[in-house]
Amino acid sequence: MMEEGINVSLVSKDILSITWKVPDFIISLVENYFELLFTSMISAIRIYDVTSIIFDGSNAHYYLEAMIGESQENWKFKNLKANRNYCVEVGIKISENQFFPLLRSNTVRTWENKAIFEDKNEIEVSSSSKNNDARRNWNDLVSTYSYYGKSYPSFIYERGQFSCQIKKPNIYLKKPFDKTTIFLHEDHKRKKILLLTWEYPPYIIGGLSRHVHGLAGGLHKKDYEVHVITANPNHQIQEEFSDGIHIYRVNPLLEKDNDFLSWIGGLNLAMIQKVMELSKIHHFSLIHAHDWLVGACGLTLKEFIAAPLVVTIHATEFGRNNGIYNELQRFIYEKEQQLIHHTKHLIVCSTYMKKELHHVFSMKKDKRIWTIPNGIEEKGHKGITKEVLSAIPIQKNKRLIFSVGRIVKEKGFDTLIEAAYKLHLIYPDLYFIIAGKGPMLNEYRNKVIEKCLQDVVFFIGFVTDEQKNALFSNCTIAVFPSRYEPFGIVAIESLSKGIPTIASNTGGLKEIIQHEVNGLLMEAGNSDSLLEQVVTYLENESKARKIGSNGRKMVESVFSWERIAKETNKVYKEAIINNKVNSSSVVGDINPL
């Protein structure tokens, strides 16, 4: 029986022979992600003439492609050129111009009479090229997991109607996870858990990265052995042990794919390959997936490593856009729905999000959802040096109003620009700094120029945590004018520092802030309402100081990661116990042969 993976061999100076077998867990993941039966997809094999020994999915001179049968597991490419590097991929055709690779061979170099191979027995993603080409930078085009490019992925129009049923392997015949396996270095005092997330420090898109990082540290202190599986777009260390956390960073086979949804599918594929490799030496007690981006991996792993799945939904596509208006948004909505309906253990960060899930996904009222807020970790900060703020337009003898977040429509920074225009006429000593990056950064900068506020409002782009903390320390007021905000970690950060804070009366923000007690609330999208709250602080300094102090005390008592890890631990314990009970009942139903 052929081993799972892909093998290439040169049978003559110009003929390459390929054999392969796609693992069951990859087939299941593909079905879960595309919501199509694998047998209904068009399988294909490609050969690339690559420019170097390492193939990263983009450095190919050309390729040849052939359609293959459903059960076919071998092929031969003929008439190859001598002294060239060749790489082979087996995958599926998503559309006429899109190919989704499932397996990739190592590079083979042809000679006149022989071939030189890399290690061909491993199934792994090849090391990635660090060439900085002109392809899309998803870090700039993604807002809390929403794609803001101008073109839509073609494959989502061809999916048709498909009622997804999670494919469960027969664990008694195929034995994807053998419970009799002896695991090396097993610490029975610490349960091993997997955290699946597409972003993790130092790769930071939004609040999700910091959330998972803080949760991982809190869970480690609760005697869990935490393993984080995440993306590696910035080519960090692939495997790292930091602060007691095991971190594994993976790359999709086509890591430079122009199609974001195809890239995410490839990320899920790379993640599950890494976990299946780790599961040979680790017994994972639980999987915790964060949002739809890693949902296909989580749902497939739930069956293949026989571990319960806990899911945290941080935001929804419906909520970000106030509805579903195009095919791209519908695809993401369906991925969220699939993930929510196929897990028994759901976590959200606010009561607002809990209500949103029930409303958007028509969930049954008896579906249990745990509400556990986000948190922050207050570390001792060193004194602020001049160098930290040297590149930031700090204006002495003026009062700073500061805001930070992804530069996207739902964060409401256009409302802040409108309010700044009005406030500057009343208080000429005010200026505004807005930190963060995102797809609307240039649009907002142009709006500032149109209103002649170049010396008043500054969009400064990405800032480090050190710079952000320095800006908080220098500001008079912090403002978060979001239209949609499931929680609002940056608002918690502001409150924790005792800064007079203004936030929109929406989402999770209104659950955090009590008006005129620990902060002030404004009407979302209303610049006059924001102006009114700013004036309240500026004209009542003693009131502002008292409200700021109340905010700091509230955060210290409610939003520590230690407390949040304690609440999450309760969910984990229930999930693990339920999984054991269900496993026992299944085993009891099996008739002995």
Coordinates of C-alpha atoms in Angstrom, one line a residue:
M1 CA 0.0 0.0 0.0
M2 CA 1.4 3.4 -1.0
E3 CA 2.4 5.8 1.7
E4 CA 0.5 9.1 1.9
G5 CA 2.2 12.0 0.2
I6 CA 3.9 12.5 -3.2
N7 CA 7.0 10.9 -4.7
V8 CA 8.9 11.8 -7.9
S9 CA 11.5 9.9 -9.7
L10 CA 13.4 10.3 -13.0
V11 CA 12.9 7.1 -15.0
S12 CA 15.0 8.4 -17.9
K13 CA 16.8 11.6 -18.8
D14 CA 13.5 13.2 -19.9
I15 CA 10.7 11.3 -18.2
L16 CA 9.5 12.1 -14.7
S17 CA 7.4 9.5 -12.9
I18 CA 5.0 10.7 -10.1
T19 CA 3.1 8.7 -7.6
W20 CA 0.9 10.1 -4.8
K21 CA -1.8 9.4 -2.2
V22 CA -3.9 12.3 -0.7
P23 CA -4.4 11.7 3.0
D24 CA -8.0 11.4 4.3
F25 CA -7.6 14.4 6.6
I26 CA -6.7 16.6 3.6
I27 CA -9.7 15.3 1.7
S28 CA -12.0 16.0 4.7
L29 CA -10.5 19.5 5.1
V30 CA -11.1 20.4 1.5
E31 CA -14.7 19.3 1.7
N32 CA -15.2 21.3 4.8
Y33 CA -13.7 24.4 3.4
F34 CA -15.2 24.4 -0.1
E35 CA -18.4 22.6 1.0
L36 CA -18.2 20.3 -2.0
L37 CA -17.7 16.6 -2.2
F38 CA -14.1 15.8 -3.1
T39 CA -15.3 13.4 -5.7
S40 CA -17.2 16.2 -7.4
M41 CA -14.1 18.3 -7.8
I42 CA -11.8 18.2 -10.8
S43 CA -8.4 16.8 -9.8
A44 CA -5.3 17.9 -11.6
I45 CA -1.5 17.5 -11.5
R46 CA 1.0 20.3 -12.5
I47 CA 4.7 20.3 -13.2
Y48 CA 6.6 23.5 -12.8
D49 CA 10.0 24.5 -14.2
V50 CA 11.2 26.5 -11.3
T51 CA 14.0 29.1 -11.0
S52 CA 15.6 27.7 -7.9
I53 CA 15.8 24.5 -5.8
I54 CA 13.1 25.9 -3.4
F55 CA 9.6 26.5 -5.0
D56 CA 7.3 29.0 -3.2
G57 CA 4.4 28.9 -5.6
S58 CA 5.4 31.9 -7.7
N59 CA 9.0 31.4 -9.0
A60 CA 8.1 29.2 -12.0
H61 CA 9.0 29.8 -15.6
Y62 CA 6.0 27.8 -16.9
Y63 CA 3.9 24.7 -16.0
L64 CA 2.2 21.8 -17.7
E65 CA -1.1 20.6 -16.4
A66 CA -3.1 17.4 -16.8
M67 CA -6.5 16.4 -15.5
I68 CA -6.5 13.2 -13.5
G69 CA -9.1 10.6 -12.5
E70 CA -10.6 10.4 -9.1
S71 CA -8.8 7.2 -8.1
Q72 CA -5.6 7.8 -10.1
E73 CA -2.4 7.8 -8.2
N74 CA 0.4 7.9 -10.8
W75 CA 1.4 10.0 -13.8
K76 CA 4.4 10.5 -16.1
F77 CA 5.6 13.7 -17.7
K78 CA 7.7 13.3 -20.8
N79 CA 10.1 15.4 -22.9
L80 CA 11.6 17.3 -20.0
K81 CA 14.6 19.5 -20.6
A82 CA 18.1 18.6 -19.3
N83 CA 19.7 20.4 -16.4
R84 CA 16.5 22.0 -15.2
N85 CA 14.7 22.1 -11.8
Y86 CA 11.2 20.5 -11.7
C87 CA 8.5 20.5 -9.0
V88 CA 5.2 18.7 -9.1
E89 CA 1.9 19.5 -7.4
V90 CA -1.3 17.5 -7.0
G91 CA -4.5 19.5 -6.4
I92 CA -7.9 20.6 -7.5
K93 CA -9.1 23.0 -10.2
I94 CA -11.2 25.6 -8.6
S95 CA -11.9 27.5 -11.8
E96 CA -10.4 27.8 -15.2
N97 CA -7.5 29.9 -14.0
Q98 CA -7.3 28.8 -10.3
F99 CA -5.5 25.7 -9.0
F100 CA -5.6 24.7 -5.3
P101 CA -2.5 22.5 -4.5
L102 CA -2.9 19.7 -1.9
L103 CA 0.5 18.0 -2.2
R104 CA 3.8 19.4 -3.4
S105 CA 7.0 17.3 -4.3
N106 CA 10.5 18.5 -3.5
T107 CA 12.5 19.7 -6.5
V108 CA 14.1 17.3 -8.9
R109 CA 16.9 18.5 -11.2
T110 CA 17.3 16.7 -14.5
W111 CA 20.7 15.8 -15.9
E112 CA 21.8 13.9 -19.0
N113 CA 21.7 10.6 -17.2
K114 CA 20.7 11.1 -13.6
A115 CA 18.6 13.1 -11.1
I116 CA 19.5 14.9 -7.9
F117 CA 16.8 14.9 -5.2
E118 CA 16.1 16.7 -2.1
D119 CA 14.7 14.6 0.8
K120 CA 11.6 13.3 -1.0
N121 CA 10.0 11.3 1.8
E122 CA 8.6 14.2 3.8
I123 CA 5.2 15.9 3.3
E124 CA 5.8 19.5 4.1
V125 CA 5.5 23.0 2.9
S126 CA 8.8 24.1 1.2
S127 CA 10.7 26.9 2.8
S128 CA 9.4 30.2 1.4
S129 CA 11.2 32.7 -0.7
K130 CA 11.7 36.1 0.8
N131 CA 11.4 38.0 -2.4
N132 CA 9.2 41.0 -2.0
D133 CA 7.2 41.1 -5.2
A134 CA 4.2 43.2 -6.3
R135 CA 1.5 40.7 -5.2
R136 CA -1.2 41.6 -2.7
N137 CA -0.2 42.3 0.8
W138 CA -3.1 40.7 2.8
N139 CA -1.8 42.5 6.0
D140 CA -3.0 45.8 4.4
L141 CA -6.1 44.6 2.7
V142 CA -7.8 42.7 5.5
S143 CA -10.0 44.3 8.1
T144 CA -10.8 42.1 11.1
Y145 CA -10.8 39.3 8.5
S146 CA -12.7 41.0 5.7
Y147 CA -11.1 41.3 2.3
Y148 CA -11.2 44.8 0.8
G149 CA -9.6 44.1 -2.6
K150 CA -11.4 45.2 -5.8
S151 CA -11.8 41.7 -7.3
Y152 CA -13.8 38.8 -6.0
P153 CA -12.5 35.2 -6.0
S154 CA -14.0 33.4 -9.0
F155 CA -14.5 30.0 -7.3
I156 CA -17.3 31.3 -5.0
Y157 CA -19.6 31.8 -7.9
E158 CA -19.3 28.1 -9.0
R159 CA -20.0 26.4 -5.6
G160 CA -23.8 26.0 -6.2
Q161 CA -26.0 24.6 -3.4
F162 CA -24.4 22.2 -1.0
S163 CA -25.5 21.2 2.4
C164 CA -22.3 20.5 4.2
Q165 CA -22.2 17.4 6.4
I166 CA -18.9 17.1 8.4
K167 CA -17.2 14.0 7.2
K168 CA -16.6 11.7 10.2
P169 CA -13.9 9.1 9.8
N170 CA -14.6 5.6 11.0
I171 CA -12.2 5.7 14.0
Y172 CA -12.5 1.9 14.5
L173 CA -11.4 1.0 11.0
K174 CA -9.1 3.8 9.8
K175 CA -7.8 4.6 13.2
P176 CA -6.8 8.3 12.5
F177 CA -6.1 8.6 16.2
D178 CA -4.9 5.5 18.0
K179 CA -5.6 6.0 21.8
T180 CA -3.1 3.3 22.6
T181 CA -0.3 5.3 21.1
I182 CA 2.6 5.9 23.6
F183 CA 3.3 9.6 23.4
L184 CA 6.9 10.7 24.0
H185 CA 7.6 13.4 26.7
E186 CA 3.9 13.3 27.9
D187 CA 3.3 15.3 31.0
H188 CA 0.1 13.9 32.5
K189 CA -0.3 16.8 34.9
R190 CA -0.7 19.3 32.1
K191 CA -3.4 18.8 29.5
K192 CA -2.2 19.7 26.0
I193 CA -4.4 22.1 24.0
L194 CA -4.3 23.6 20.5
L195 CA -5.0 27.2 19.8
L196 CA -5.7 27.9 16.1
T197 CA -5.4 31.5 15.0
W198 CA -4.5 33.1 11.7
E199 CA -2.6 36.0 13.6
Y200 CA -0.3 35.9 16.6
P201 CA 2.5 38.2 17.7
P202 CA 4.6 39.6 16.2
Y203 CA 2.1 39.3 13.2
I204 CA -0.7 41.6 14.3
I205 CA -3.7 42.6 12.1
G206 CA -6.2 43.5 14.9
G207 CA -7.3 42.6 18.4
L208 CA -7.5 38.9 17.7
S209 CA -3.7 38.5 17.8
R210 CA -3.4 40.1 21.2
H211 CA -6.4 38.2 22.5
V212 CA -5.0 34.8 21.7
H213 CA -1.6 35.8 23.0
G214 CA -3.0 37.0 26.3
L215 CA -5.3 33.9 26.6
A216 CA -2.4 31.6 25.9
G217 CA -0.4 33.1 28.7
G218 CA -3.3 32.9 31.1
L219 CA -4.0 29.2 30.2
H220 CA -0.3 28.3 30.7
K221 CA -0.7 29.6 34.3
K222 CA -3.7 27.4 34.6
D223 CA -1.4 24.3 34.1
Y224 CA -2.3 23.8 30.4
E225 CA 0.4 23.0 27.9
V226 CA -0.5 25.4 25.1
H227 CA 0.4 24.8 21.5
V228 CA -0.4 27.7 19.1
I229 CA -0.7 27.1 15.3
T230 CA -0.7 30.2 13.2
A231 CA 0.3 31.8 9.9
N232 CA 3.8 33.0 9.1
P233 CA 3.5 35.8 6.5
N234 CA 6.5 37.7 7.8
H235 CA 8.9 34.7 7.8
Q236 CA 9.4 34.5 11.6
I237 CA 10.9 31.5 13.3
Q238 CA 8.8 28.5 12.3
E239 CA 8.9 26.8 15.7
E240 CA 9.4 28.7 18.9
F241 CA 9.0 28.1 22.7
S242 CA 8.3 31.5 24.3
D243 CA 7.1 32.2 27.8
G244 CA 6.0 28.6 28.2
I245 CA 4.0 28.6 24.9
H246 CA 4.8 26.3 22.0
I247 CA 4.3 28.3 18.7
Y248 CA 4.2 26.8 15.2
R249 CA 4.1 29.1 12.2
V250 CA 3.1 27.7 8.8
N251 CA 2.8 28.9 5.2
P252 CA 0.2 27.9 2.6
L253 CA 1.6 26.0 -0.4
L254 CA 0.7 29.0 -2.5
E255 CA 1.6 31.6 0.1
K256 CA 1.6 34.4 -2.5
D257 CA -1.8 33.6 -3.9
N258 CA -3.7 36.7 -5.2
D259 CA -7.0 35.2 -4.0
F260 CA -7.5 35.8 -0.2
L261 CA -10.1 33.0 0.2
S262 CA -7.9 30.5 -1.6
W263 CA -4.9 31.7 0.5
I264 CA -7.0 31.0 3.7
G265 CA -7.9 27.6 2.4
G266 CA -4.2 26.9 1.9
L267 CA -3.5 28.1 5.4
N268 CA -6.0 25.7 6.8
L269 CA -4.3 22.9 4.8
A270 CA -0.8 23.8 6.1
M271 CA -2.2 24.0 9.7
I272 CA -3.8 20.6 9.6
Q273 CA -0.6 19.0 8.2
K274 CA 1.4 20.5 11.1
V275 CA -1.1 19.3 13.7
M276 CA -1.3 15.8 12.2
E277 CA 2.5 15.7 12.4
L278 CA 2.5 16.9 16.0
S279 CA -0.3 14.4 16.9
K280 CA 2.2 11.6 16.4
I281 CA 4.0 12.6 19.6
H282 CA 1.4 14.7 21.5
H283 CA -2.0 13.8 22.8
F284 CA -4.1 16.9 22.5
S285 CA -7.1 17.1 24.9
L286 CA -8.8 20.1 23.2
I287 CA -8.9 22.3 20.1
H288 CA -9.7 26.0 20.4
A289 CA -10.4 27.8 17.0
H290 CA -10.6 31.5 16.7
D291 CA -13.1 32.7 14.0
W292 CA -14.0 31.3 10.6
L293 CA -10.5 31.7 9.1
V294 CA -9.3 28.5 10.9
G295 CA -12.7 26.8 11.0
A296 CA -12.1 24.2 8.4
C297 CA -9.0 23.1 10.2
G298 CA -10.8 23.0 13.6
L299 CA -13.8 21.0 12.3
T300 CA -11.6 18.4 10.6
L301 CA -9.2 18.0 13.5
K302 CA -12.2 17.5 15.8
E303 CA -12.7 14.2 14.1
F304 CA -9.2 13.1 13.2
I305 CA -7.6 13.6 16.6
A306 CA -10.7 12.8 18.6
A307 CA -10.6 16.0 20.6
P308 CA -13.5 18.4 21.5
L309 CA -13.7 21.7 19.6
V310 CA -14.2 25.1 21.3
V311 CA -14.8 28.1 19.1
T312 CA -14.5 31.8 19.8
I313 CA -16.4 34.1 17.4
H314 CA -14.8 37.5 17.6
A315 CA -17.0 39.3 15.0
T316 CA -19.3 38.5 12.1
E317 CA -19.3 39.4 8.5
F318 CA -23.0 40.5 8.8
G319 CA -22.1 42.8 11.7
R320 CA -19.1 44.4 10.0
N321 CA -21.1 45.3 6.9
N322 CA -24.6 45.7 8.5
G323 CA -25.8 42.9 6.2
I324 CA -24.7 40.5 3.4
Y325 CA -24.5 42.2 0.0
N326 CA -22.2 40.2 -2.3
E327 CA -21.0 36.7 -3.0
L328 CA -17.7 37.2 -1.1
Q329 CA -19.6 38.3 2.1
R330 CA -22.0 35.4 1.6
F331 CA -19.1 32.9 1.5
I332 CA -17.6 34.2 4.8
Y333 CA -21.1 34.2 6.3
E334 CA -21.6 30.6 5.4
K335 CA -18.2 29.6 6.8
E336 CA -19.2 31.3 10.1
Q337 CA -22.5 29.5 10.1
Q338 CA -20.9 26.2 9.4
L339 CA -18.5 26.6 12.2
I340 CA -21.1 27.8 14.7
H341 CA -23.6 25.0 13.9
H342 CA -21.0 22.2 14.1
T343 CA -19.6 23.0 17.5
K344 CA -21.2 22.6 20.9
H345 CA -18.9 24.9 22.8
L346 CA -19.1 28.6 21.7
I347 CA -17.5 31.6 23.3
V348 CA -18.2 35.3 22.5
C349 CA -16.7 38.4 24.1
S350 CA -19.9 40.3 24.9
T351 CA -23.6 40.0 25.4
Y352 CA -24.0 42.1 22.3
M353 CA -22.2 39.4 20.3
K354 CA -24.3 36.7 21.9
K355 CA -27.4 38.5 20.7
E356 CA -25.9 39.0 17.3
L357 CA -25.2 35.3 16.8
H358 CA -28.8 34.4 17.8
H359 CA -30.2 37.0 15.4
V360 CA -27.9 36.6 12.4
F361 CA -27.7 32.8 12.4
S362 CA -31.2 32.0 13.7
M363 CA -29.7 29.9 16.4
K364 CA -31.9 27.8 18.8
K365 CA -32.5 29.5 22.1
D366 CA -31.2 26.5 24.0
K367 CA -27.8 26.7 22.2
R368 CA -25.4 27.4 24.9
I369 CA -23.0 30.3 24.4
W370 CA -20.4 31.4 27.0
T371 CA -19.8 35.2 27.3
I372 CA -16.2 35.8 28.3
P373 CA -14.7 39.3 27.7
N374 CA -11.3 40.1 26.2
G375 CA -8.6 41.2 28.6
I376 CA -5.3 43.1 28.7
E377 CA -2.0 42.4 30.4
E378 CA -0.5 45.4 32.2
K379 CA 3.2 45.2 32.2
G380 CA 5.6 47.6 33.9
H381 CA 6.5 50.2 31.3
K382 CA 10.0 51.8 31.2
G383 CA 10.3 55.5 31.2
I384 CA 9.4 57.1 27.8
T385 CA 12.5 58.1 25.9
K386 CA 12.7 60.8 23.3
E387 CA 13.4 58.2 20.6
V388 CA 10.1 56.5 21.1
L389 CA 8.1 59.5 19.9
S390 CA 10.8 61.0 17.7
A391 CA 8.9 60.1 14.4
I392 CA 5.5 61.1 15.8
P393 CA 4.2 64.7 15.4
I394 CA 3.9 65.5 19.1
Q395 CA 3.0 69.2 19.6
K396 CA 4.2 70.8 22.9
N397 CA 1.9 73.1 24.7
K398 CA -1.2 71.6 23.0
R399 CA -3.7 69.0 24.1
L400 CA -3.8 65.7 22.3
I401 CA -6.8 63.6 21.5
F402 CA -5.7 60.1 20.6
S403 CA -7.3 57.1 18.9
V404 CA -6.0 53.8 17.5
G405 CA -7.4 51.0 15.5
R406 CA -7.7 49.4 12.1
I407 CA -8.3 52.1 9.5
V408 CA -11.6 50.8 8.2
K409 CA -15.1 52.1 7.9
E410 CA -16.5 50.3 11.0
K411 CA -14.0 52.1 13.3
G412 CA -15.7 55.5 12.6
F413 CA -12.6 57.6 12.1
D414 CA -14.5 59.7 9.5
T415 CA -16.7 60.8 12.4
L416 CA -13.6 61.8 14.4
I417 CA -12.4 63.9 11.4
E418 CA -15.7 65.7 11.2
A419 CA -15.6 66.4 15.0
A420 CA -12.0 67.6 14.8
Y421 CA -13.0 70.2 12.1
K422 CA -15.6 71.6 14.5
L423 CA -13.6 71.4 17.7
H424 CA -10.5 73.1 16.2
L425 CA -12.6 76.2 15.7
I426 CA -13.5 76.3 19.4
Y427 CA -10.2 75.0 20.9
P428 CA -7.3 75.9 18.6
D429 CA -4.9 74.2 21.1
L430 CA -6.3 70.7 20.3
Y431 CA -4.7 68.3 17.9
F432 CA -5.5 64.7 17.0
I433 CA -3.4 61.6 16.3
I434 CA -4.9 58.4 14.9
A435 CA -2.7 55.3 14.8
G436 CA -3.2 52.2 12.8
K437 CA -3.2 50.9 9.3
G438 CA -5.8 49.5 6.9
P439 CA -7.4 49.9 3.5
M440 CA -8.9 53.3 4.1
L441 CA -5.8 55.0 5.3
N442 CA -5.1 57.0 2.1
E443 CA -8.8 58.0 1.8
Y444 CA -8.9 59.4 5.3
R445 CA -5.6 61.3 4.8
N446 CA -7.1 62.9 1.7
K447 CA -10.2 63.9 3.6
V448 CA -8.0 65.6 6.2
I449 CA -6.3 67.6 3.4
E450 CA -9.7 68.5 1.9
K451 CA -10.7 70.0 5.2
C452 CA -7.3 71.8 5.6
L453 CA -6.6 69.9 8.8
Q454 CA -3.0 68.8 7.9
D455 CA -1.7 70.6 11.1
V456 CA -4.5 69.3 13.3
V457 CA -5.3 65.7 12.4
F458 CA -2.5 63.1 11.9
F459 CA -2.9 59.6 10.6
I460 CA 0.5 58.1 11.5
G461 CA 0.0 54.5 10.4
F462 CA 1.2 51.5 12.4
V463 CA 2.7 52.1 15.8
T464 CA 4.6 49.7 18.2
D465 CA 3.2 48.9 21.6
E466 CA 5.8 51.1 23.1
Q467 CA 4.8 54.0 20.9
K468 CA 1.1 53.4 21.6
N469 CA 1.7 53.4 25.3
A470 CA 3.7 56.6 25.0
L471 CA 0.8 58.3 23.0
F472 CA -1.6 57.2 25.7
S473 CA 0.6 58.8 28.3
N474 CA 0.7 62.1 26.4
C475 CA -3.0 62.4 25.5
T476 CA -5.7 64.4 27.3
I477 CA -8.6 62.3 26.0
A478 CA -8.8 58.9 24.1
V479 CA -11.7 58.4 21.6
F480 CA -13.1 55.2 20.0
P481 CA -15.9 56.2 17.6
S482 CA -16.7 52.8 16.2
R483 CA -19.9 52.0 14.3
Y484 CA -19.4 48.3 14.9
E485 CA -17.3 46.9 17.8
P486 CA -17.9 43.4 19.3
F487 CA -15.7 44.3 22.2
G488 CA -13.0 47.0 22.0
I489 CA -9.6 46.0 23.5
V490 CA -8.1 49.4 22.8
A491 CA -10.8 51.0 24.9
I492 CA -9.8 48.7 27.8
E493 CA -6.2 49.7 27.3
S494 CA -7.1 53.4 27.6
L495 CA -9.3 52.9 30.7
S496 CA -6.5 50.9 32.4
K497 CA -4.3 53.9 32.2
G498 CA -6.8 56.2 33.8
I499 CA -7.3 58.2 30.7
P500 CA -10.7 60.0 30.2
T501 CA -12.2 57.9 27.5
I502 CA -15.0 58.4 25.0
A503 CA -16.5 55.5 23.1
S504 CA -19.6 54.8 20.9
N505 CA -22.8 53.6 22.5
T506 CA -22.7 50.4 20.5
G507 CA -21.7 46.7 20.7
G508 CA -19.4 45.7 23.4
L509 CA -18.3 49.2 24.2
K510 CA -21.5 50.1 25.9
E511 CA -21.1 47.0 28.1
I512 CA -17.6 48.3 29.2
I513 CA -18.4 51.9 29.7
Q514 CA -21.0 53.4 32.1
H515 CA -21.7 56.9 31.0
E516 CA -20.3 59.5 33.3
V517 CA -19.1 56.8 35.7
N518 CA -15.9 55.3 34.1
G519 CA -16.2 57.0 30.7
L520 CA -18.4 58.9 28.3
L521 CA -20.6 57.4 25.5
M522 CA -21.3 59.1 22.2
E523 CA -23.9 58.3 19.5
A524 CA -22.1 56.2 16.8
G525 CA -21.6 58.2 13.5
N526 CA -22.7 61.5 15.1
S527 CA -19.9 64.1 15.1
D528 CA -21.9 66.5 17.2
S529 CA -22.4 63.9 19.9
L530 CA -18.6 63.3 20.0
L531 CA -18.0 67.1 20.2
E532 CA -20.4 67.3 23.1
Q533 CA -18.5 64.6 25.1
V534 CA -15.1 66.1 24.4
V535 CA -16.3 69.5 25.6
T536 CA -17.6 67.8 28.8
Y537 CA -14.1 66.6 29.6
L538 CA -12.3 69.8 28.6
E539 CA -14.6 72.0 30.6
N540 CA -14.7 69.8 33.7
E541 CA -11.1 68.7 34.5
S542 CA -11.8 67.4 38.0
K543 CA -14.7 65.3 36.6
A544 CA -12.5 64.0 33.9
R545 CA -9.8 62.9 36.4
K546 CA -12.4 61.1 38.6
I547 CA -14.0 59.3 35.6
G548 CA -10.5 58.2 34.5
S549 CA -9.7 56.9 37.9
N550 CA -12.9 54.9 38.0
G551 CA -12.0 53.4 34.6
R552 CA -8.7 52.1 35.8
K553 CA -10.2 50.5 38.9
M554 CA -12.8 48.8 36.8
V555 CA -10.3 47.2 34.4
E556 CA -8.1 46.0 37.3
S557 CA -11.0 44.1 38.8
V558 CA -12.7 42.7 35.7
F559 CA -10.4 42.4 32.7
S560 CA -7.3 40.6 33.9
W561 CA -6.2 37.6 31.8
E562 CA -6.0 35.5 34.9
R563 CA -9.7 35.9 35.4
I564 CA -10.5 35.4 31.8
A565 CA -8.3 32.2 31.7
K566 CA -10.2 31.0 34.7
E567 CA -13.6 31.4 32.9
T568 CA -12.2 29.8 29.8
N569 CA -11.0 26.9 31.8
K570 CA -14.6 26.2 32.9
V571 CA -15.6 25.8 29.2
Y572 CA -12.6 23.6 28.5
K573 CA -13.4 21.3 31.5
E574 CA -17.0 20.9 30.3
A575 CA -15.9 20.2 26.7
I576 CA -13.4 17.6 27.8
I577 CA -15.8 15.8 30.1
N578 CA -18.6 15.8 27.5
N579 CA -16.1 14.4 24.9
K580 CA -15.2 11.5 27.3
V581 CA -18.8 10.7 28.0
N582 CA -19.7 10.7 24.3
S583 CA -16.6 8.6 23.4
S584 CA -17.6 6.1 26.1
S585 CA -21.2 5.8 24.8
V586 CA -19.9 5.3 21.3
V587 CA -17.5 2.5 22.4
G588 CA -20.4 0.9 24.3
D589 CA -22.5 0.7 21.2
I590 CA -19.8 -1.3 19.3
N591 CA -20.5 -5.0 19.1
P592 CA -17.3 -7.0 19.6
L593 CA -16.2 -9.0 16.6

